[in-house]
């Protein structure tokens, strides 16, 4: 379950703690926002993409997430890691976007045009084995709530407690959703196989 | 999940998630080798997770990442710093100083919430060369203590009663909403250069007002004597008001700033000039965190969604930088380089100058001009040895 938690981050070489960077942003230092972006934009972007945001919209969600920091910095208490705090902000935007009816219509129209999710580009396609393609399809078929826990815990390697705080639900709810989500995925991926 | 069932299979998942107590875990681990159903469930779970993590996600190209970053900062700038500039505003500013009003008259920019004397001014500090500084904020006063190095400052309009002060080892520079550069070395202030707005300098016995385009040279300070805050020396051309009283002795708005601030040169000398410290300055030394009620940044969300265009329209530097980025985006690297270079020349203290210099190097690399890219990257590194782009610049420069 350690997925990408241990990926070394060279961007922290300058040593300034995240909480100090956020405090500087709170004081209005835009340069510090750039530093936070350098540290975590890739993480936020990856989570947003994995949550199923259409690839054309991913960068937009990342932007509004970091712009949120200007206002939200005052509320950051340093208890959660900066990464998980940012992911929390991003999740809110992903949910809001999903609720937008206009976007729903756009998605429906997009589905009409492309029968397959556009995540896998043709040149990648060859390299990706059939199992991954099946998992991708199964992930896309999950409900948003189940997808959230799968992405945060099973893929990003966050703890149940971290995911609970990001999603604003009790830890037990995270485990329950995760269990159901895994069952759906296993059924879809491995029963298809046999 | 599986056809052959075992009543303990549910525990496999709990084991994977680290939710089992020690006893249960040991027990399950003993059970696993003897149970086909549980073993199968464990393998499937592992295989599922492995496949999930192999789902590709497109990493943005470095260029796209930088573009997105520049766009973010431009939008954030529009949200945090009130749009400014434009002639009427500047005239109002000079007039305000001439009549010795402590704050700025903001003229037509009244759209942003005005917070009277309550809010400390918002500002942005950019490390130009090895700046060692800390930022402070207290009541209606905010400021920066610059111990050594060269830093540029961009300060939002200062409300009546509020103050923004840059403290240097041998004095202080008080700001009234502007853009300027301060250079400190060996415990002495070498230069204060104002590119926009008005600044009051009280350094090494000199007291005077600098306007846009003016510069306070250390030589003048030495000449004007070490007589402390004695009679003011006007090193500037005619018409400039020279104060020996603090500017906040305003007619309309009594200063709300704590007296300790202006009356404690001790704390600025205590940290005397250090030899060029690493760039990422404010660390544990950063003083008291801003009070939670501090409100200026909290006021930002309303402005966050405002299109960045509106702010950059009033912002010459923003427009110029935007044009350069557009050329860059369009793949016209020659034109982009001309524009970035002109931008760096005209706005050396702007926070985007660093990006501009780097993008010159990057643009050359993209044109296949390796030697040129290397030279530009070295130039960037010379100026921003600890810059955010330093790792990438070192790669372009071919350094290890």
Coordinates of C-alpha atoms in Angstrom, one line a residue:
Chain A
X1 CA 0.0 0.0 0.0
X2 CA 2.9 2.3 -0.1
X3 CA 2.3 3.3 -3.7
X4 CA 3.7 6.7 -4.2
X5 CA 4.0 7.9 -0.7
X6 CA 7.8 7.3 -0.7
X7 CA 8.6 8.9 -3.9
X8 CA 11.5 11.1 -3.1
X9 CA 10.8 14.8 -3.7
X10 CA 13.8 16.8 -4.7
X11 CA 11.7 20.0 -4.4
X12 CA 12.0 19.9 -0.7
X13 CA 15.8 20.4 -0.9
X14 CA 15.5 24.0 0.2
X15 CA 14.2 22.8 3.5
X16 CA 11.5 25.4 4.2
X17 CA 8.7 23.6 6.0
X18 CA 5.4 23.5 4.1
X19 CA 3.6 25.1 7.0
X20 CA 6.0 28.1 6.7
X21 CA 5.4 28.3 3.0
X22 CA 1.6 28.3 3.5
X23 CA 2.0 31.0 6.2
X24 CA 3.9 33.2 3.7
X25 CA 1.1 32.7 1.2
X26 CA -1.3 33.7 3.9
X27 CA 0.7 36.9 4.3
X28 CA 0.2 37.6 0.6
X29 CA 3.5 36.4 -0.8
X30 CA 2.6 35.1 -4.2
X31 CA 6.1 33.8 -4.7
X32 CA 5.5 31.3 -2.0
X33 CA 2.5 30.0 -3.9
X34 CA 4.9 29.2 -6.7
X35 CA 7.0 27.2 -4.3
X36 CA 4.0 25.2 -3.1
X37 CA 3.0 24.6 -6.7
X38 CA 6.5 23.3 -7.5
X39 CA 6.3 20.9 -4.6
X40 CA 2.8 19.5 -5.1
X41 CA 1.3 20.4 -8.4
X42 CA 2.3 17.0 -9.9
X43 CA 0.7 15.2 -7.0
X44 CA -2.5 17.2 -7.2
X45 CA -2.7 16.8 -10.9
X46 CA -2.2 13.0 -10.8
X47 CA -5.0 12.6 -8.2
X48 CA -7.3 14.9 -10.2
X49 CA -6.7 12.9 -13.3
X50 CA -7.2 9.6 -11.5
X51 CA -10.5 10.8 -10.1
X52 CA -11.8 10.7 -13.6
X53 CA -11.7 14.4 -14.6
X54 CA -11.7 14.7 -18.3
X55 CA -8.1 15.3 -19.5
X56 CA -9.0 18.6 -21.0
X57 CA -10.2 19.9 -17.6
X58 CA -7.4 18.5 -15.4
X59 CA -5.2 21.5 -15.6
X60 CA -8.1 23.8 -14.9
X61 CA -8.9 22.0 -11.7
X62 CA -5.3 22.1 -10.6
X63 CA -5.3 25.9 -11.2
X64 CA -8.4 26.6 -9.2
X65 CA -7.1 24.3 -6.4
X66 CA -4.0 26.3 -6.0
X67 CA -5.8 29.6 -6.3
X68 CA -8.0 28.3 -3.4
X69 CA -4.9 28.3 -1.3
X70 CA -4.8 32.1 -1.2
X71 CA -8.0 32.1 0.7
X72 CA -7.7 28.7 2.5
X73 CA -4.2 29.4 3.8
X74 CA -5.7 31.1 6.8
X75 CA -7.4 27.8 7.7
X76 CA -4.4 25.6 7.3
X77 CA -3.4 24.4 10.8
X78 CA -0.5 22.2 9.7
X79 CA -2.0 19.1 11.2
X80 CA -2.6 17.4 7.8
X81 CA 0.4 17.3 5.5
X82 CA 0.3 20.0 2.9
X83 CA -0.1 17.4 0.2
X84 CA -3.2 15.9 1.7
X85 CA -4.6 19.3 2.5
X86 CA -4.2 20.3 -1.2
X87 CA -5.7 17.0 -2.4
X88 CA -8.6 17.8 -0.1
X89 CA -9.1 21.1 -1.8
X90 CA -8.8 19.4 -5.2
X91 CA -11.4 16.7 -4.3
X92 CA -13.9 19.5 -3.5
X93 CA -13.4 21.0 -6.9
X94 CA -13.7 17.6 -8.6
X95 CA -17.0 17.0 -6.8
X96 CA -18.3 20.5 -7.6
X97 CA -17.4 20.0 -11.3
X98 CA -19.1 16.6 -11.4
X99 CA -22.3 18.2 -10.0
X100 CA -22.3 20.9 -12.7
X101 CA -25.1 20.0 -15.1
X102 CA -23.5 21.7 -18.0
X103 CA -20.5 19.5 -17.6
X104 CA -22.6 16.5 -17.4
X105 CA -24.1 17.4 -20.7
X106 CA -20.6 17.9 -22.1
X107 CA -19.5 14.6 -20.8
X108 CA -22.5 12.8 -22.4
X109 CA -21.7 14.5 -25.7
X110 CA -18.1 13.5 -25.3
X111 CA -19.1 9.9 -24.6
X112 CA -21.1 10.0 -27.8
X113 CA -18.1 11.0 -29.7
X114 CA -15.6 8.6 -28.2
X115 CA -16.6 5.1 -27.2
X116 CA -13.5 4.6 -25.0
X117 CA -12.1 6.7 -22.2
X118 CA -9.5 9.0 -23.7
X119 CA -7.0 8.3 -21.0
X120 CA -5.0 5.8 -22.9
X121 CA -3.5 7.3 -26.0
X122 CA -2.9 5.0 -29.0
X123 CA 0.9 4.9 -28.8
X124 CA 0.6 4.1 -25.1
X125 CA -2.0 1.5 -25.9
X126 CA 0.4 -1.1 -27.3
X127 CA 2.5 -1.0 -24.2
X128 CA -0.4 -1.4 -21.8
X129 CA -1.5 -4.9 -21.1
X130 CA -5.0 -6.1 -21.2
X131 CA -5.3 -6.3 -17.5
X132 CA -4.6 -2.7 -17.0
X133 CA -7.1 -1.8 -19.6
X134 CA -9.7 -3.8 -17.8
X135 CA -8.9 -2.2 -14.5
X136 CA -9.2 1.2 -16.2
X137 CA -12.6 0.4 -17.5
X138 CA -13.7 -1.0 -14.1
X139 CA -12.4 2.1 -12.4
X140 CA -14.3 4.3 -14.7
X141 CA -17.4 2.4 -13.9
X142 CA -17.2 2.9 -10.2
X143 CA -19.4 5.4 -8.4
X144 CA -17.6 8.7 -7.6
X145 CA -17.5 7.9 -3.9
X146 CA -15.9 4.5 -4.4
X147 CA -13.5 5.9 -6.9
X148 CA -12.3 8.5 -4.4
X149 CA -11.3 5.9 -1.8
X150 CA -9.7 3.6 -4.4
X151 CA -7.7 6.5 -5.7
X152 CA -6.6 7.9 -2.4
X153 CA -6.0 4.7 -0.5
X154 CA -5.3 1.9 -3.0
X155 CA -3.5 4.0 -5.6
X156 CA -2.0 7.0 -3.8
X157 CA -1.2 4.9 -0.7
X158 CA -2.7 7.3 1.8
X159 CA -3.8 6.0 5.2
X160 CA -7.5 5.5 6.0
X161 CA -7.3 8.3 8.4
X162 CA -5.8 10.7 5.9
X163 CA -8.5 9.8 3.3
X164 CA -11.2 10.2 5.9
X165 CA -10.1 13.7 6.7
X166 CA -9.8 14.6 3.0
X167 CA -13.2 13.2 2.2
X168 CA -14.9 14.4 5.3
X169 CA -16.2 11.0 6.4
X170 CA -15.5 8.7 9.3
X171 CA -12.6 6.2 8.9
X172 CA -15.0 3.3 9.1
X173 CA -16.8 4.7 6.1
X174 CA -13.6 4.8 4.1
X175 CA -13.0 1.1 4.8
X176 CA -16.6 0.2 3.9
X177 CA -16.4 2.1 0.7
X178 CA -13.0 0.6 -0.1
X179 CA -14.3 -2.9 0.5
X180 CA -17.2 -2.5 -1.8
X181 CA -15.1 -0.7 -4.4
X182 CA -12.5 -3.5 -4.4
X183 CA -15.2 -6.1 -4.7
X184 CA -16.6 -4.4 -7.8
X185 CA -13.1 -4.1 -9.3
X186 CA -12.1 -7.6 -8.6
X187 CA -15.4 -8.9 -10.0
X188 CA -15.1 -6.8 -13.1
X189 CA -11.4 -7.6 -13.7
X190 CA -11.0 -11.2 -12.7
X191 CA -14.4 -12.6 -13.5
X192 CA -14.0 -11.1 -17.0
X193 CA -10.8 -13.1 -17.2
X194 CA -12.3 -16.5 -16.3
Chain B
X1 CA -15.2 -12.6 -4.7
X2 CA -14.2 -16.3 -5.1
X3 CA -16.1 -19.4 -5.5
X4 CA -14.5 -21.3 -2.7
X5 CA -15.2 -19.4 0.5
X6 CA -13.5 -19.0 3.8
X7 CA -15.0 -17.1 6.7
X8 CA -11.7 -15.3 7.3
X9 CA -11.3 -13.9 3.8
X10 CA -12.5 -10.5 4.8
X11 CA -9.5 -10.2 7.1
X12 CA -7.2 -10.4 4.1
X13 CA -8.3 -6.9 3.1
X14 CA -7.8 -5.6 6.7
X15 CA -4.4 -7.1 6.7
X16 CA -3.5 -5.3 3.5
X17 CA -4.8 -2.0 4.9
X18 CA -2.8 -2.5 8.2
X19 CA -6.0 -2.6 10.2
X20 CA -5.4 -5.9 12.1
X21 CA -4.2 -6.1 15.7
X22 CA -0.9 -7.9 16.2
X23 CA -2.6 -11.1 17.3
X24 CA -5.1 -11.2 14.5
X25 CA -2.4 -10.5 12.0
X26 CA -0.1 -13.3 13.2
X27 CA -3.0 -15.6 13.3
X28 CA -4.1 -14.8 9.7
X29 CA -0.5 -15.1 8.5
X30 CA -0.4 -18.6 9.9
X31 CA -3.8 -19.3 8.3
X32 CA -3.0 -18.1 4.8
X33 CA -0.7 -20.9 3.6
X34 CA -3.3 -23.4 4.6
X35 CA -6.3 -21.7 2.9
X36 CA -6.7 -21.6 -0.9
X37 CA -9.6 -19.1 -0.7
X38 CA -7.7 -16.6 1.4
X39 CA -4.5 -17.0 -0.6
X40 CA -6.4 -16.4 -3.8
X41 CA -8.1 -13.4 -2.3
X42 CA -4.7 -12.0 -1.2
X43 CA -3.2 -12.5 -4.7
X44 CA -6.1 -10.9 -6.4
X45 CA -6.0 -7.9 -4.2
X46 CA -2.3 -7.5 -4.8
X47 CA -2.7 -8.0 -8.5
X48 CA -5.6 -5.5 -8.5
X49 CA -3.5 -2.8 -6.7
X50 CA -0.6 -3.4 -8.9
X51 CA -2.8 -3.0 -12.0
X52 CA -4.4 0.1 -10.6
X53 CA -1.1 1.8 -10.1
X54 CA 0.0 0.9 -13.6
X55 CA -2.9 2.8 -15.1
X56 CA -1.1 5.5 -17.0
X57 CA -1.6 9.1 -16.3
X58 CA -0.2 11.7 -18.6
X59 CA 2.6 13.8 -17.0
X60 CA 2.6 17.2 -18.5
X61 CA 5.6 18.2 -20.5
X62 CA 7.9 20.5 -18.6
X63 CA 7.0 23.4 -20.8
X64 CA 3.3 23.0 -20.1
X65 CA 4.0 22.7 -16.4
X66 CA 5.9 26.0 -16.5
X67 CA 3.2 27.7 -18.5
X68 CA 0.6 26.5 -16.0
X69 CA 2.7 27.8 -13.2
X70 CA 3.2 31.2 -14.7
X71 CA -0.5 31.4 -15.4
X72 CA -1.3 30.5 -11.8
X73 CA 1.1 33.1 -10.4
X74 CA -0.3 35.8 -12.8
X75 CA -3.9 34.9 -11.6
X76 CA -2.8 34.9 -8.0
X77 CA -1.1 38.2 -8.5
X78 CA -4.3 39.6 -9.8
X79 CA -6.1 38.3 -6.7
X80 CA -3.7 39.3 -4.0
X81 CA -2.3 42.5 -5.2
X82 CA -4.8 45.2 -6.1
X83 CA -4.5 46.2 -9.7
X84 CA -2.5 49.5 -9.9
X85 CA -0.6 51.9 -12.1
X86 CA -2.0 54.2 -14.6
X87 CA -1.3 57.9 -14.6
X88 CA -4.2 59.3 -12.6
X89 CA -3.2 56.9 -9.8
X90 CA 0.4 57.9 -9.9
X91 CA -0.4 61.6 -9.8
X92 CA -2.7 61.0 -6.9
X93 CA 0.1 59.2 -5.2
X94 CA 2.6 62.0 -5.6
X95 CA 0.0 64.5 -4.5
X96 CA -0.7 62.5 -1.5
X97 CA 2.9 62.5 -0.4
X98 CA 3.3 66.2 -1.1
X99 CA 0.5 67.1 1.2
X100 CA 2.0 64.7 3.8
X101 CA -0.9 62.4 4.0
X102 CA 0.4 59.1 5.3
X103 CA -1.6 56.8 3.1
X104 CA -2.2 56.6 -0.5
X105 CA -5.2 58.0 -2.3
X106 CA -6.1 55.1 -4.5
X107 CA -8.0 57.1 -7.0
X108 CA -10.1 55.0 -9.3
X109 CA -9.2 51.7 -7.8
X110 CA -11.8 52.0 -5.2
X111 CA -13.5 48.8 -6.3
X112 CA -11.4 46.7 -3.9
X113 CA -12.6 46.6 -0.3
X114 CA -11.0 49.4 1.7
X115 CA -10.1 48.4 5.1
X116 CA -9.1 51.7 6.7
X117 CA -6.2 51.5 9.1
X118 CA -6.9 47.9 10.2
X119 CA -5.1 45.9 7.6
X120 CA -1.4 45.6 7.2
X121 CA -0.3 46.2 3.6
X122 CA 0.1 43.2 1.4
X123 CA 3.4 42.8 -0.3
X124 CA 5.5 40.5 -2.4
X125 CA 9.3 40.1 -1.9
X126 CA 11.5 38.7 -4.6
X127 CA 15.0 37.5 -4.0
X128 CA 17.1 39.1 -6.6
X129 CA 20.5 38.1 -5.3
X130 CA 21.1 36.0 -2.2
X131 CA 18.7 38.0 -0.2
X132 CA 18.6 37.0 3.5
X133 CA 15.3 38.4 4.9
X134 CA 12.4 37.7 7.2
X135 CA 8.9 39.0 6.9
X136 CA 6.9 40.4 9.8
X137 CA 3.4 41.5 10.3
X138 CA 2.0 43.1 13.3
X139 CA -1.3 45.0 13.6
X140 CA -1.5 47.5 10.7
X141 CA 2.2 47.2 10.1
X142 CA 3.9 44.7 7.8
X143 CA 7.5 44.7 6.7
X144 CA 10.7 42.9 5.9
X145 CA 14.0 42.8 7.7
X146 CA 16.7 42.5 5.0
X147 CA 20.0 41.4 6.5
X148 CA 22.0 41.1 3.4
X149 CA 21.6 40.6 -0.4
X150 CA 19.4 42.2 -2.9
X151 CA 15.7 42.0 -2.9
X152 CA 12.9 43.6 -4.8
X153 CA 9.5 44.6 -3.3
X154 CA 6.1 45.1 -4.7
X155 CA 3.7 46.6 -2.2
X156 CA 0.0 46.9 -2.4
X157 CA -1.4 50.3 -1.7
X158 CA -1.0 51.2 2.0
X159 CA -4.1 52.2 3.7
X160 CA -4.1 55.3 5.9
X161 CA -2.7 54.4 9.3
X162 CA -1.0 51.3 8.0
X163 CA 2.7 51.0 7.3
X164 CA 5.1 48.9 5.3
X165 CA 8.8 49.2 6.3
X166 CA 11.9 47.4 5.1
X167 CA 14.4 47.4 7.9
X168 CA 18.0 47.3 6.9
X169 CA 21.0 47.0 9.3
X170 CA 21.7 50.7 9.2
X171 CA 18.2 52.1 8.9
X172 CA 14.8 51.6 7.3
X173 CA 12.9 52.3 4.1
X174 CA 9.3 53.1 4.4
X175 CA 7.0 52.4 1.5
X176 CA 3.7 53.9 0.4
X177 CA 2.6 51.4 -2.3
X178 CA 5.2 50.8 -4.9
X179 CA 7.9 48.7 -6.4
X180 CA 11.5 49.0 -5.5
X181 CA 14.8 47.3 -4.9
X182 CA 17.0 47.3 -1.8
X183 CA 20.6 46.2 -1.8
X184 CA 22.4 45.4 1.5
X185 CA 26.0 44.3 1.9
X186 CA 28.4 44.1 4.8
X187 CA 25.8 45.6 7.2
X188 CA 25.4 48.7 5.0
X189 CA 22.7 49.6 2.6
X190 CA 24.3 50.0 -0.9
X191 CA 21.3 51.2 -2.8
X192 CA 17.6 51.8 -2.9
X193 CA 16.1 52.0 -6.4
X194 CA 12.5 52.9 -6.9
X195 CA 10.8 51.8 -10.1
X196 CA 7.3 52.8 -9.2
X197 CA 5.6 54.9 -6.6
X198 CA 7.2 56.6 -3.7
X199 CA 9.5 55.5 -0.9
X200 CA 10.8 57.2 2.1
X201 CA 14.4 56.4 3.1
X202 CA 15.8 56.8 6.5
X203 CA 19.2 55.1 6.3
X204 CA 22.6 56.0 7.8
X205 CA 21.5 59.4 8.8
X206 CA 19.8 60.2 5.5
X207 CA 16.2 61.0 5.4
X208 CA 14.4 61.7 2.1
X209 CA 11.8 60.7 -0.3
X210 CA 12.5 58.7 -3.5
X211 CA 10.2 58.7 -6.4
X212 CA 9.9 56.4 -9.4
X213 CA 13.2 56.3 -11.4
X214 CA 15.2 57.6 -8.5
X215 CA 18.0 55.9 -6.6
X216 CA 19.6 56.4 -3.3
X217 CA 23.3 55.7 -3.6
X218 CA 25.3 54.6 -0.6
X219 CA 27.9 57.2 -1.5
X220 CA 25.5 60.0 -0.7
X221 CA 24.7 58.4 2.6
X222 CA 28.4 58.4 3.6
X223 CA 28.7 62.0 2.5
X224 CA 25.7 63.1 4.4
X225 CA 27.4 62.0 7.6
X226 CA 26.8 59.7 10.4
X227 CA 25.0 62.2 12.4
X228 CA 22.1 60.0 13.1
X229 CA 18.6 61.2 12.4
X230 CA 19.6 64.8 12.4
X231 CA 18.7 67.4 9.7
X232 CA 17.4 65.8 6.7
X233 CA 19.5 65.7 3.6
X234 CA 17.8 66.1 0.3
X235 CA 19.7 64.2 -2.3
X236 CA 16.9 64.4 -4.7
X237 CA 16.1 66.9 -7.4
X238 CA 13.9 69.9 -6.5
X239 CA 10.4 69.7 -5.2
X240 CA 10.9 66.5 -3.3
X241 CA 9.5 66.7 0.2
X242 CA 12.0 65.8 2.8
X243 CA 10.6 64.7 6.1
X244 CA 12.2 64.5 9.4
X245 CA 9.0 63.4 11.0
X246 CA 7.7 60.0 10.3
X247 CA 5.3 60.0 7.5
X248 CA 2.6 58.6 9.5
X249 CA 2.2 61.8 11.4
X250 CA -0.8 62.2 9.2
X251 CA -3.4 64.9 9.5
X252 CA -6.4 62.6 8.9
X253 CA -5.4 59.2 10.2
X254 CA -3.4 58.9 13.4
X255 CA -0.9 56.0 13.1
X256 CA -2.2 52.8 14.6
X257 CA 1.1 51.1 14.3
X258 CA 2.8 50.2 17.6
X259 CA 5.6 52.6 18.4
X260 CA 8.0 49.8 19.1
X261 CA 8.3 49.2 15.4
X262 CA 9.8 52.5 14.4
X263 CA 11.7 52.9 17.7
X264 CA 13.7 49.7 17.7
X265 CA 16.7 50.0 15.5
X266 CA 18.4 47.6 18.0
X267 CA 16.6 44.6 16.5
X268 CA 17.7 45.4 13.0
X269 CA 21.3 45.9 14.0
X270 CA 21.3 42.8 16.2
X271 CA 21.1 40.6 13.1
X272 CA 23.9 42.4 11.4
X273 CA 24.7 41.6 7.8
X274 CA 25.5 38.0 7.1
X275 CA 27.5 37.0 4.1
X276 CA 25.1 36.0 1.4
X277 CA 22.9 33.4 2.9
X278 CA 21.0 30.9 0.8
X279 CA 18.0 32.2 -1.0
X280 CA 15.1 30.5 0.7
X281 CA 15.3 32.9 3.5
X282 CA 12.4 33.0 5.9
X283 CA 12.6 29.9 8.1
X284 CA 12.3 29.4 11.7
X285 CA 13.5 32.9 12.2
X286 CA 10.3 34.3 10.7
X287 CA 8.7 36.2 13.4
X288 CA 5.2 36.0 14.8
X289 CA 2.7 34.4 12.4
X290 CA 0.1 36.8 11.1
X291 CA -2.9 37.1 13.4
X292 CA -5.7 34.8 12.3
X293 CA -8.0 37.8 11.9
X294 CA -5.7 39.2 9.4
X295 CA -8.2 39.5 6.8
X296 CA -6.3 41.0 3.8
X297 CA -5.7 37.6 2.3
X298 CA -9.1 36.4 3.3
X299 CA -10.5 39.2 1.2
X300 CA -9.0 37.5 -1.8
X301 CA -11.5 34.8 -2.7
X302 CA -14.0 37.3 -4.2
X303 CA -11.3 38.4 -6.5
X304 CA -9.9 35.0 -7.2
X305 CA -12.2 34.2 -10.0
X306 CA -11.8 37.6 -11.6
X307 CA -10.2 37.2 -15.0
X308 CA -6.5 37.9 -14.9
X309 CA -6.9 40.1 -17.9
X310 CA -8.4 42.9 -16.0
X311 CA -5.4 43.2 -13.7
X312 CA -2.8 42.8 -16.4
X313 CA -4.6 45.4 -18.5
X314 CA -3.6 48.0 -16.0
X315 CA -0.2 46.3 -15.5
X316 CA 2.4 47.1 -18.1
X317 CA 4.7 44.4 -16.8
X318 CA 1.9 41.9 -16.8
X319 CA 1.0 42.7 -20.4
X320 CA 4.5 42.5 -21.6
X321 CA 5.2 39.2 -19.8
X322 CA 1.9 37.9 -21.2
X323 CA 2.9 38.8 -24.8
X324 CA 6.2 37.1 -24.4
X325 CA 4.5 34.0 -23.1
X326 CA 2.1 34.1 -26.0
X327 CA 4.9 34.2 -28.5
X328 CA 6.5 31.3 -26.6
X329 CA 3.3 29.4 -26.6
X330 CA 2.9 30.0 -30.3
X331 CA 6.4 28.5 -30.8
X332 CA 7.9 31.8 -32.0
X333 CA 10.9 31.5 -29.8
X334 CA 12.8 34.2 -31.5
X335 CA 10.1 36.8 -30.8
X336 CA 9.6 35.4 -27.4
X337 CA 13.2 35.8 -26.6
X338 CA 13.2 39.4 -27.7
X339 CA 10.2 40.1 -25.5
X340 CA 11.5 38.2 -22.5
X341 CA 14.9 39.9 -22.7
X342 CA 13.2 43.3 -23.0
X343 CA 11.0 42.4 -20.0
X344 CA 14.0 41.5 -17.9
X345 CA 15.7 44.7 -18.9
X346 CA 12.7 46.9 -18.1
X347 CA 11.5 45.1 -15.0
X348 CA 14.6 43.6 -13.4
X349 CA 12.9 43.5 -10.0
X350 CA 9.7 41.9 -11.2
X351 CA 8.9 38.5 -9.8
X352 CA 8.5 37.2 -13.3
X353 CA 11.9 38.3 -14.4
X354 CA 13.3 35.0 -13.1
X355 CA 10.9 33.0 -15.3
X356 CA 11.6 35.2 -18.2
X357 CA 15.3 34.6 -18.0
X358 CA 14.8 30.9 -17.8
X359 CA 12.4 30.8 -20.7
X360 CA 15.0 32.6 -22.9
X361 CA 17.4 29.6 -22.2
X362 CA 14.6 27.1 -22.7
X363 CA 13.4 28.8 -25.9
X364 CA 17.0 28.5 -27.4
X365 CA 17.1 24.9 -26.5
X366 CA 13.9 24.4 -28.3
X367 CA 15.2 26.1 -31.4
X368 CA 18.2 23.7 -31.3
X369 CA 20.6 26.4 -30.3
X370 CA 22.4 24.4 -27.6
X371 CA 25.3 26.8 -27.2
X372 CA 23.0 29.8 -26.8
X373 CA 20.8 27.8 -24.4
X374 CA 23.8 27.0 -22.3
X375 CA 24.9 30.6 -22.2
X376 CA 21.5 31.8 -21.2
X377 CA 21.2 29.2 -18.6
X378 CA 24.5 30.2 -17.1
X379 CA 23.4 33.8 -17.1
X380 CA 20.2 32.7 -15.3
X381 CA 22.3 30.8 -12.7
X382 CA 24.6 33.7 -12.2
X383 CA 21.7 35.9 -11.2
X384 CA 19.5 33.3 -9.5
X385 CA 21.9 30.7 -8.1
X386 CA 19.2 29.4 -5.8
X387 CA 16.3 30.1 -8.1
X388 CA 13.4 27.8 -8.5
X389 CA 14.6 27.0 -12.0
X390 CA 18.1 26.3 -11.0
X391 CA 18.0 22.5 -11.3
X392 CA 16.5 22.8 -14.8
X393 CA 19.0 25.6 -15.7
X394 CA 21.9 23.5 -14.6
X395 CA 20.7 20.7 -16.9
X396 CA 20.5 23.2 -19.8
X397 CA 23.9 24.5 -18.9
X398 CA 25.2 20.9 -19.1
X399 CA 26.4 21.0 -15.5
X400 CA 26.3 17.9 -13.4

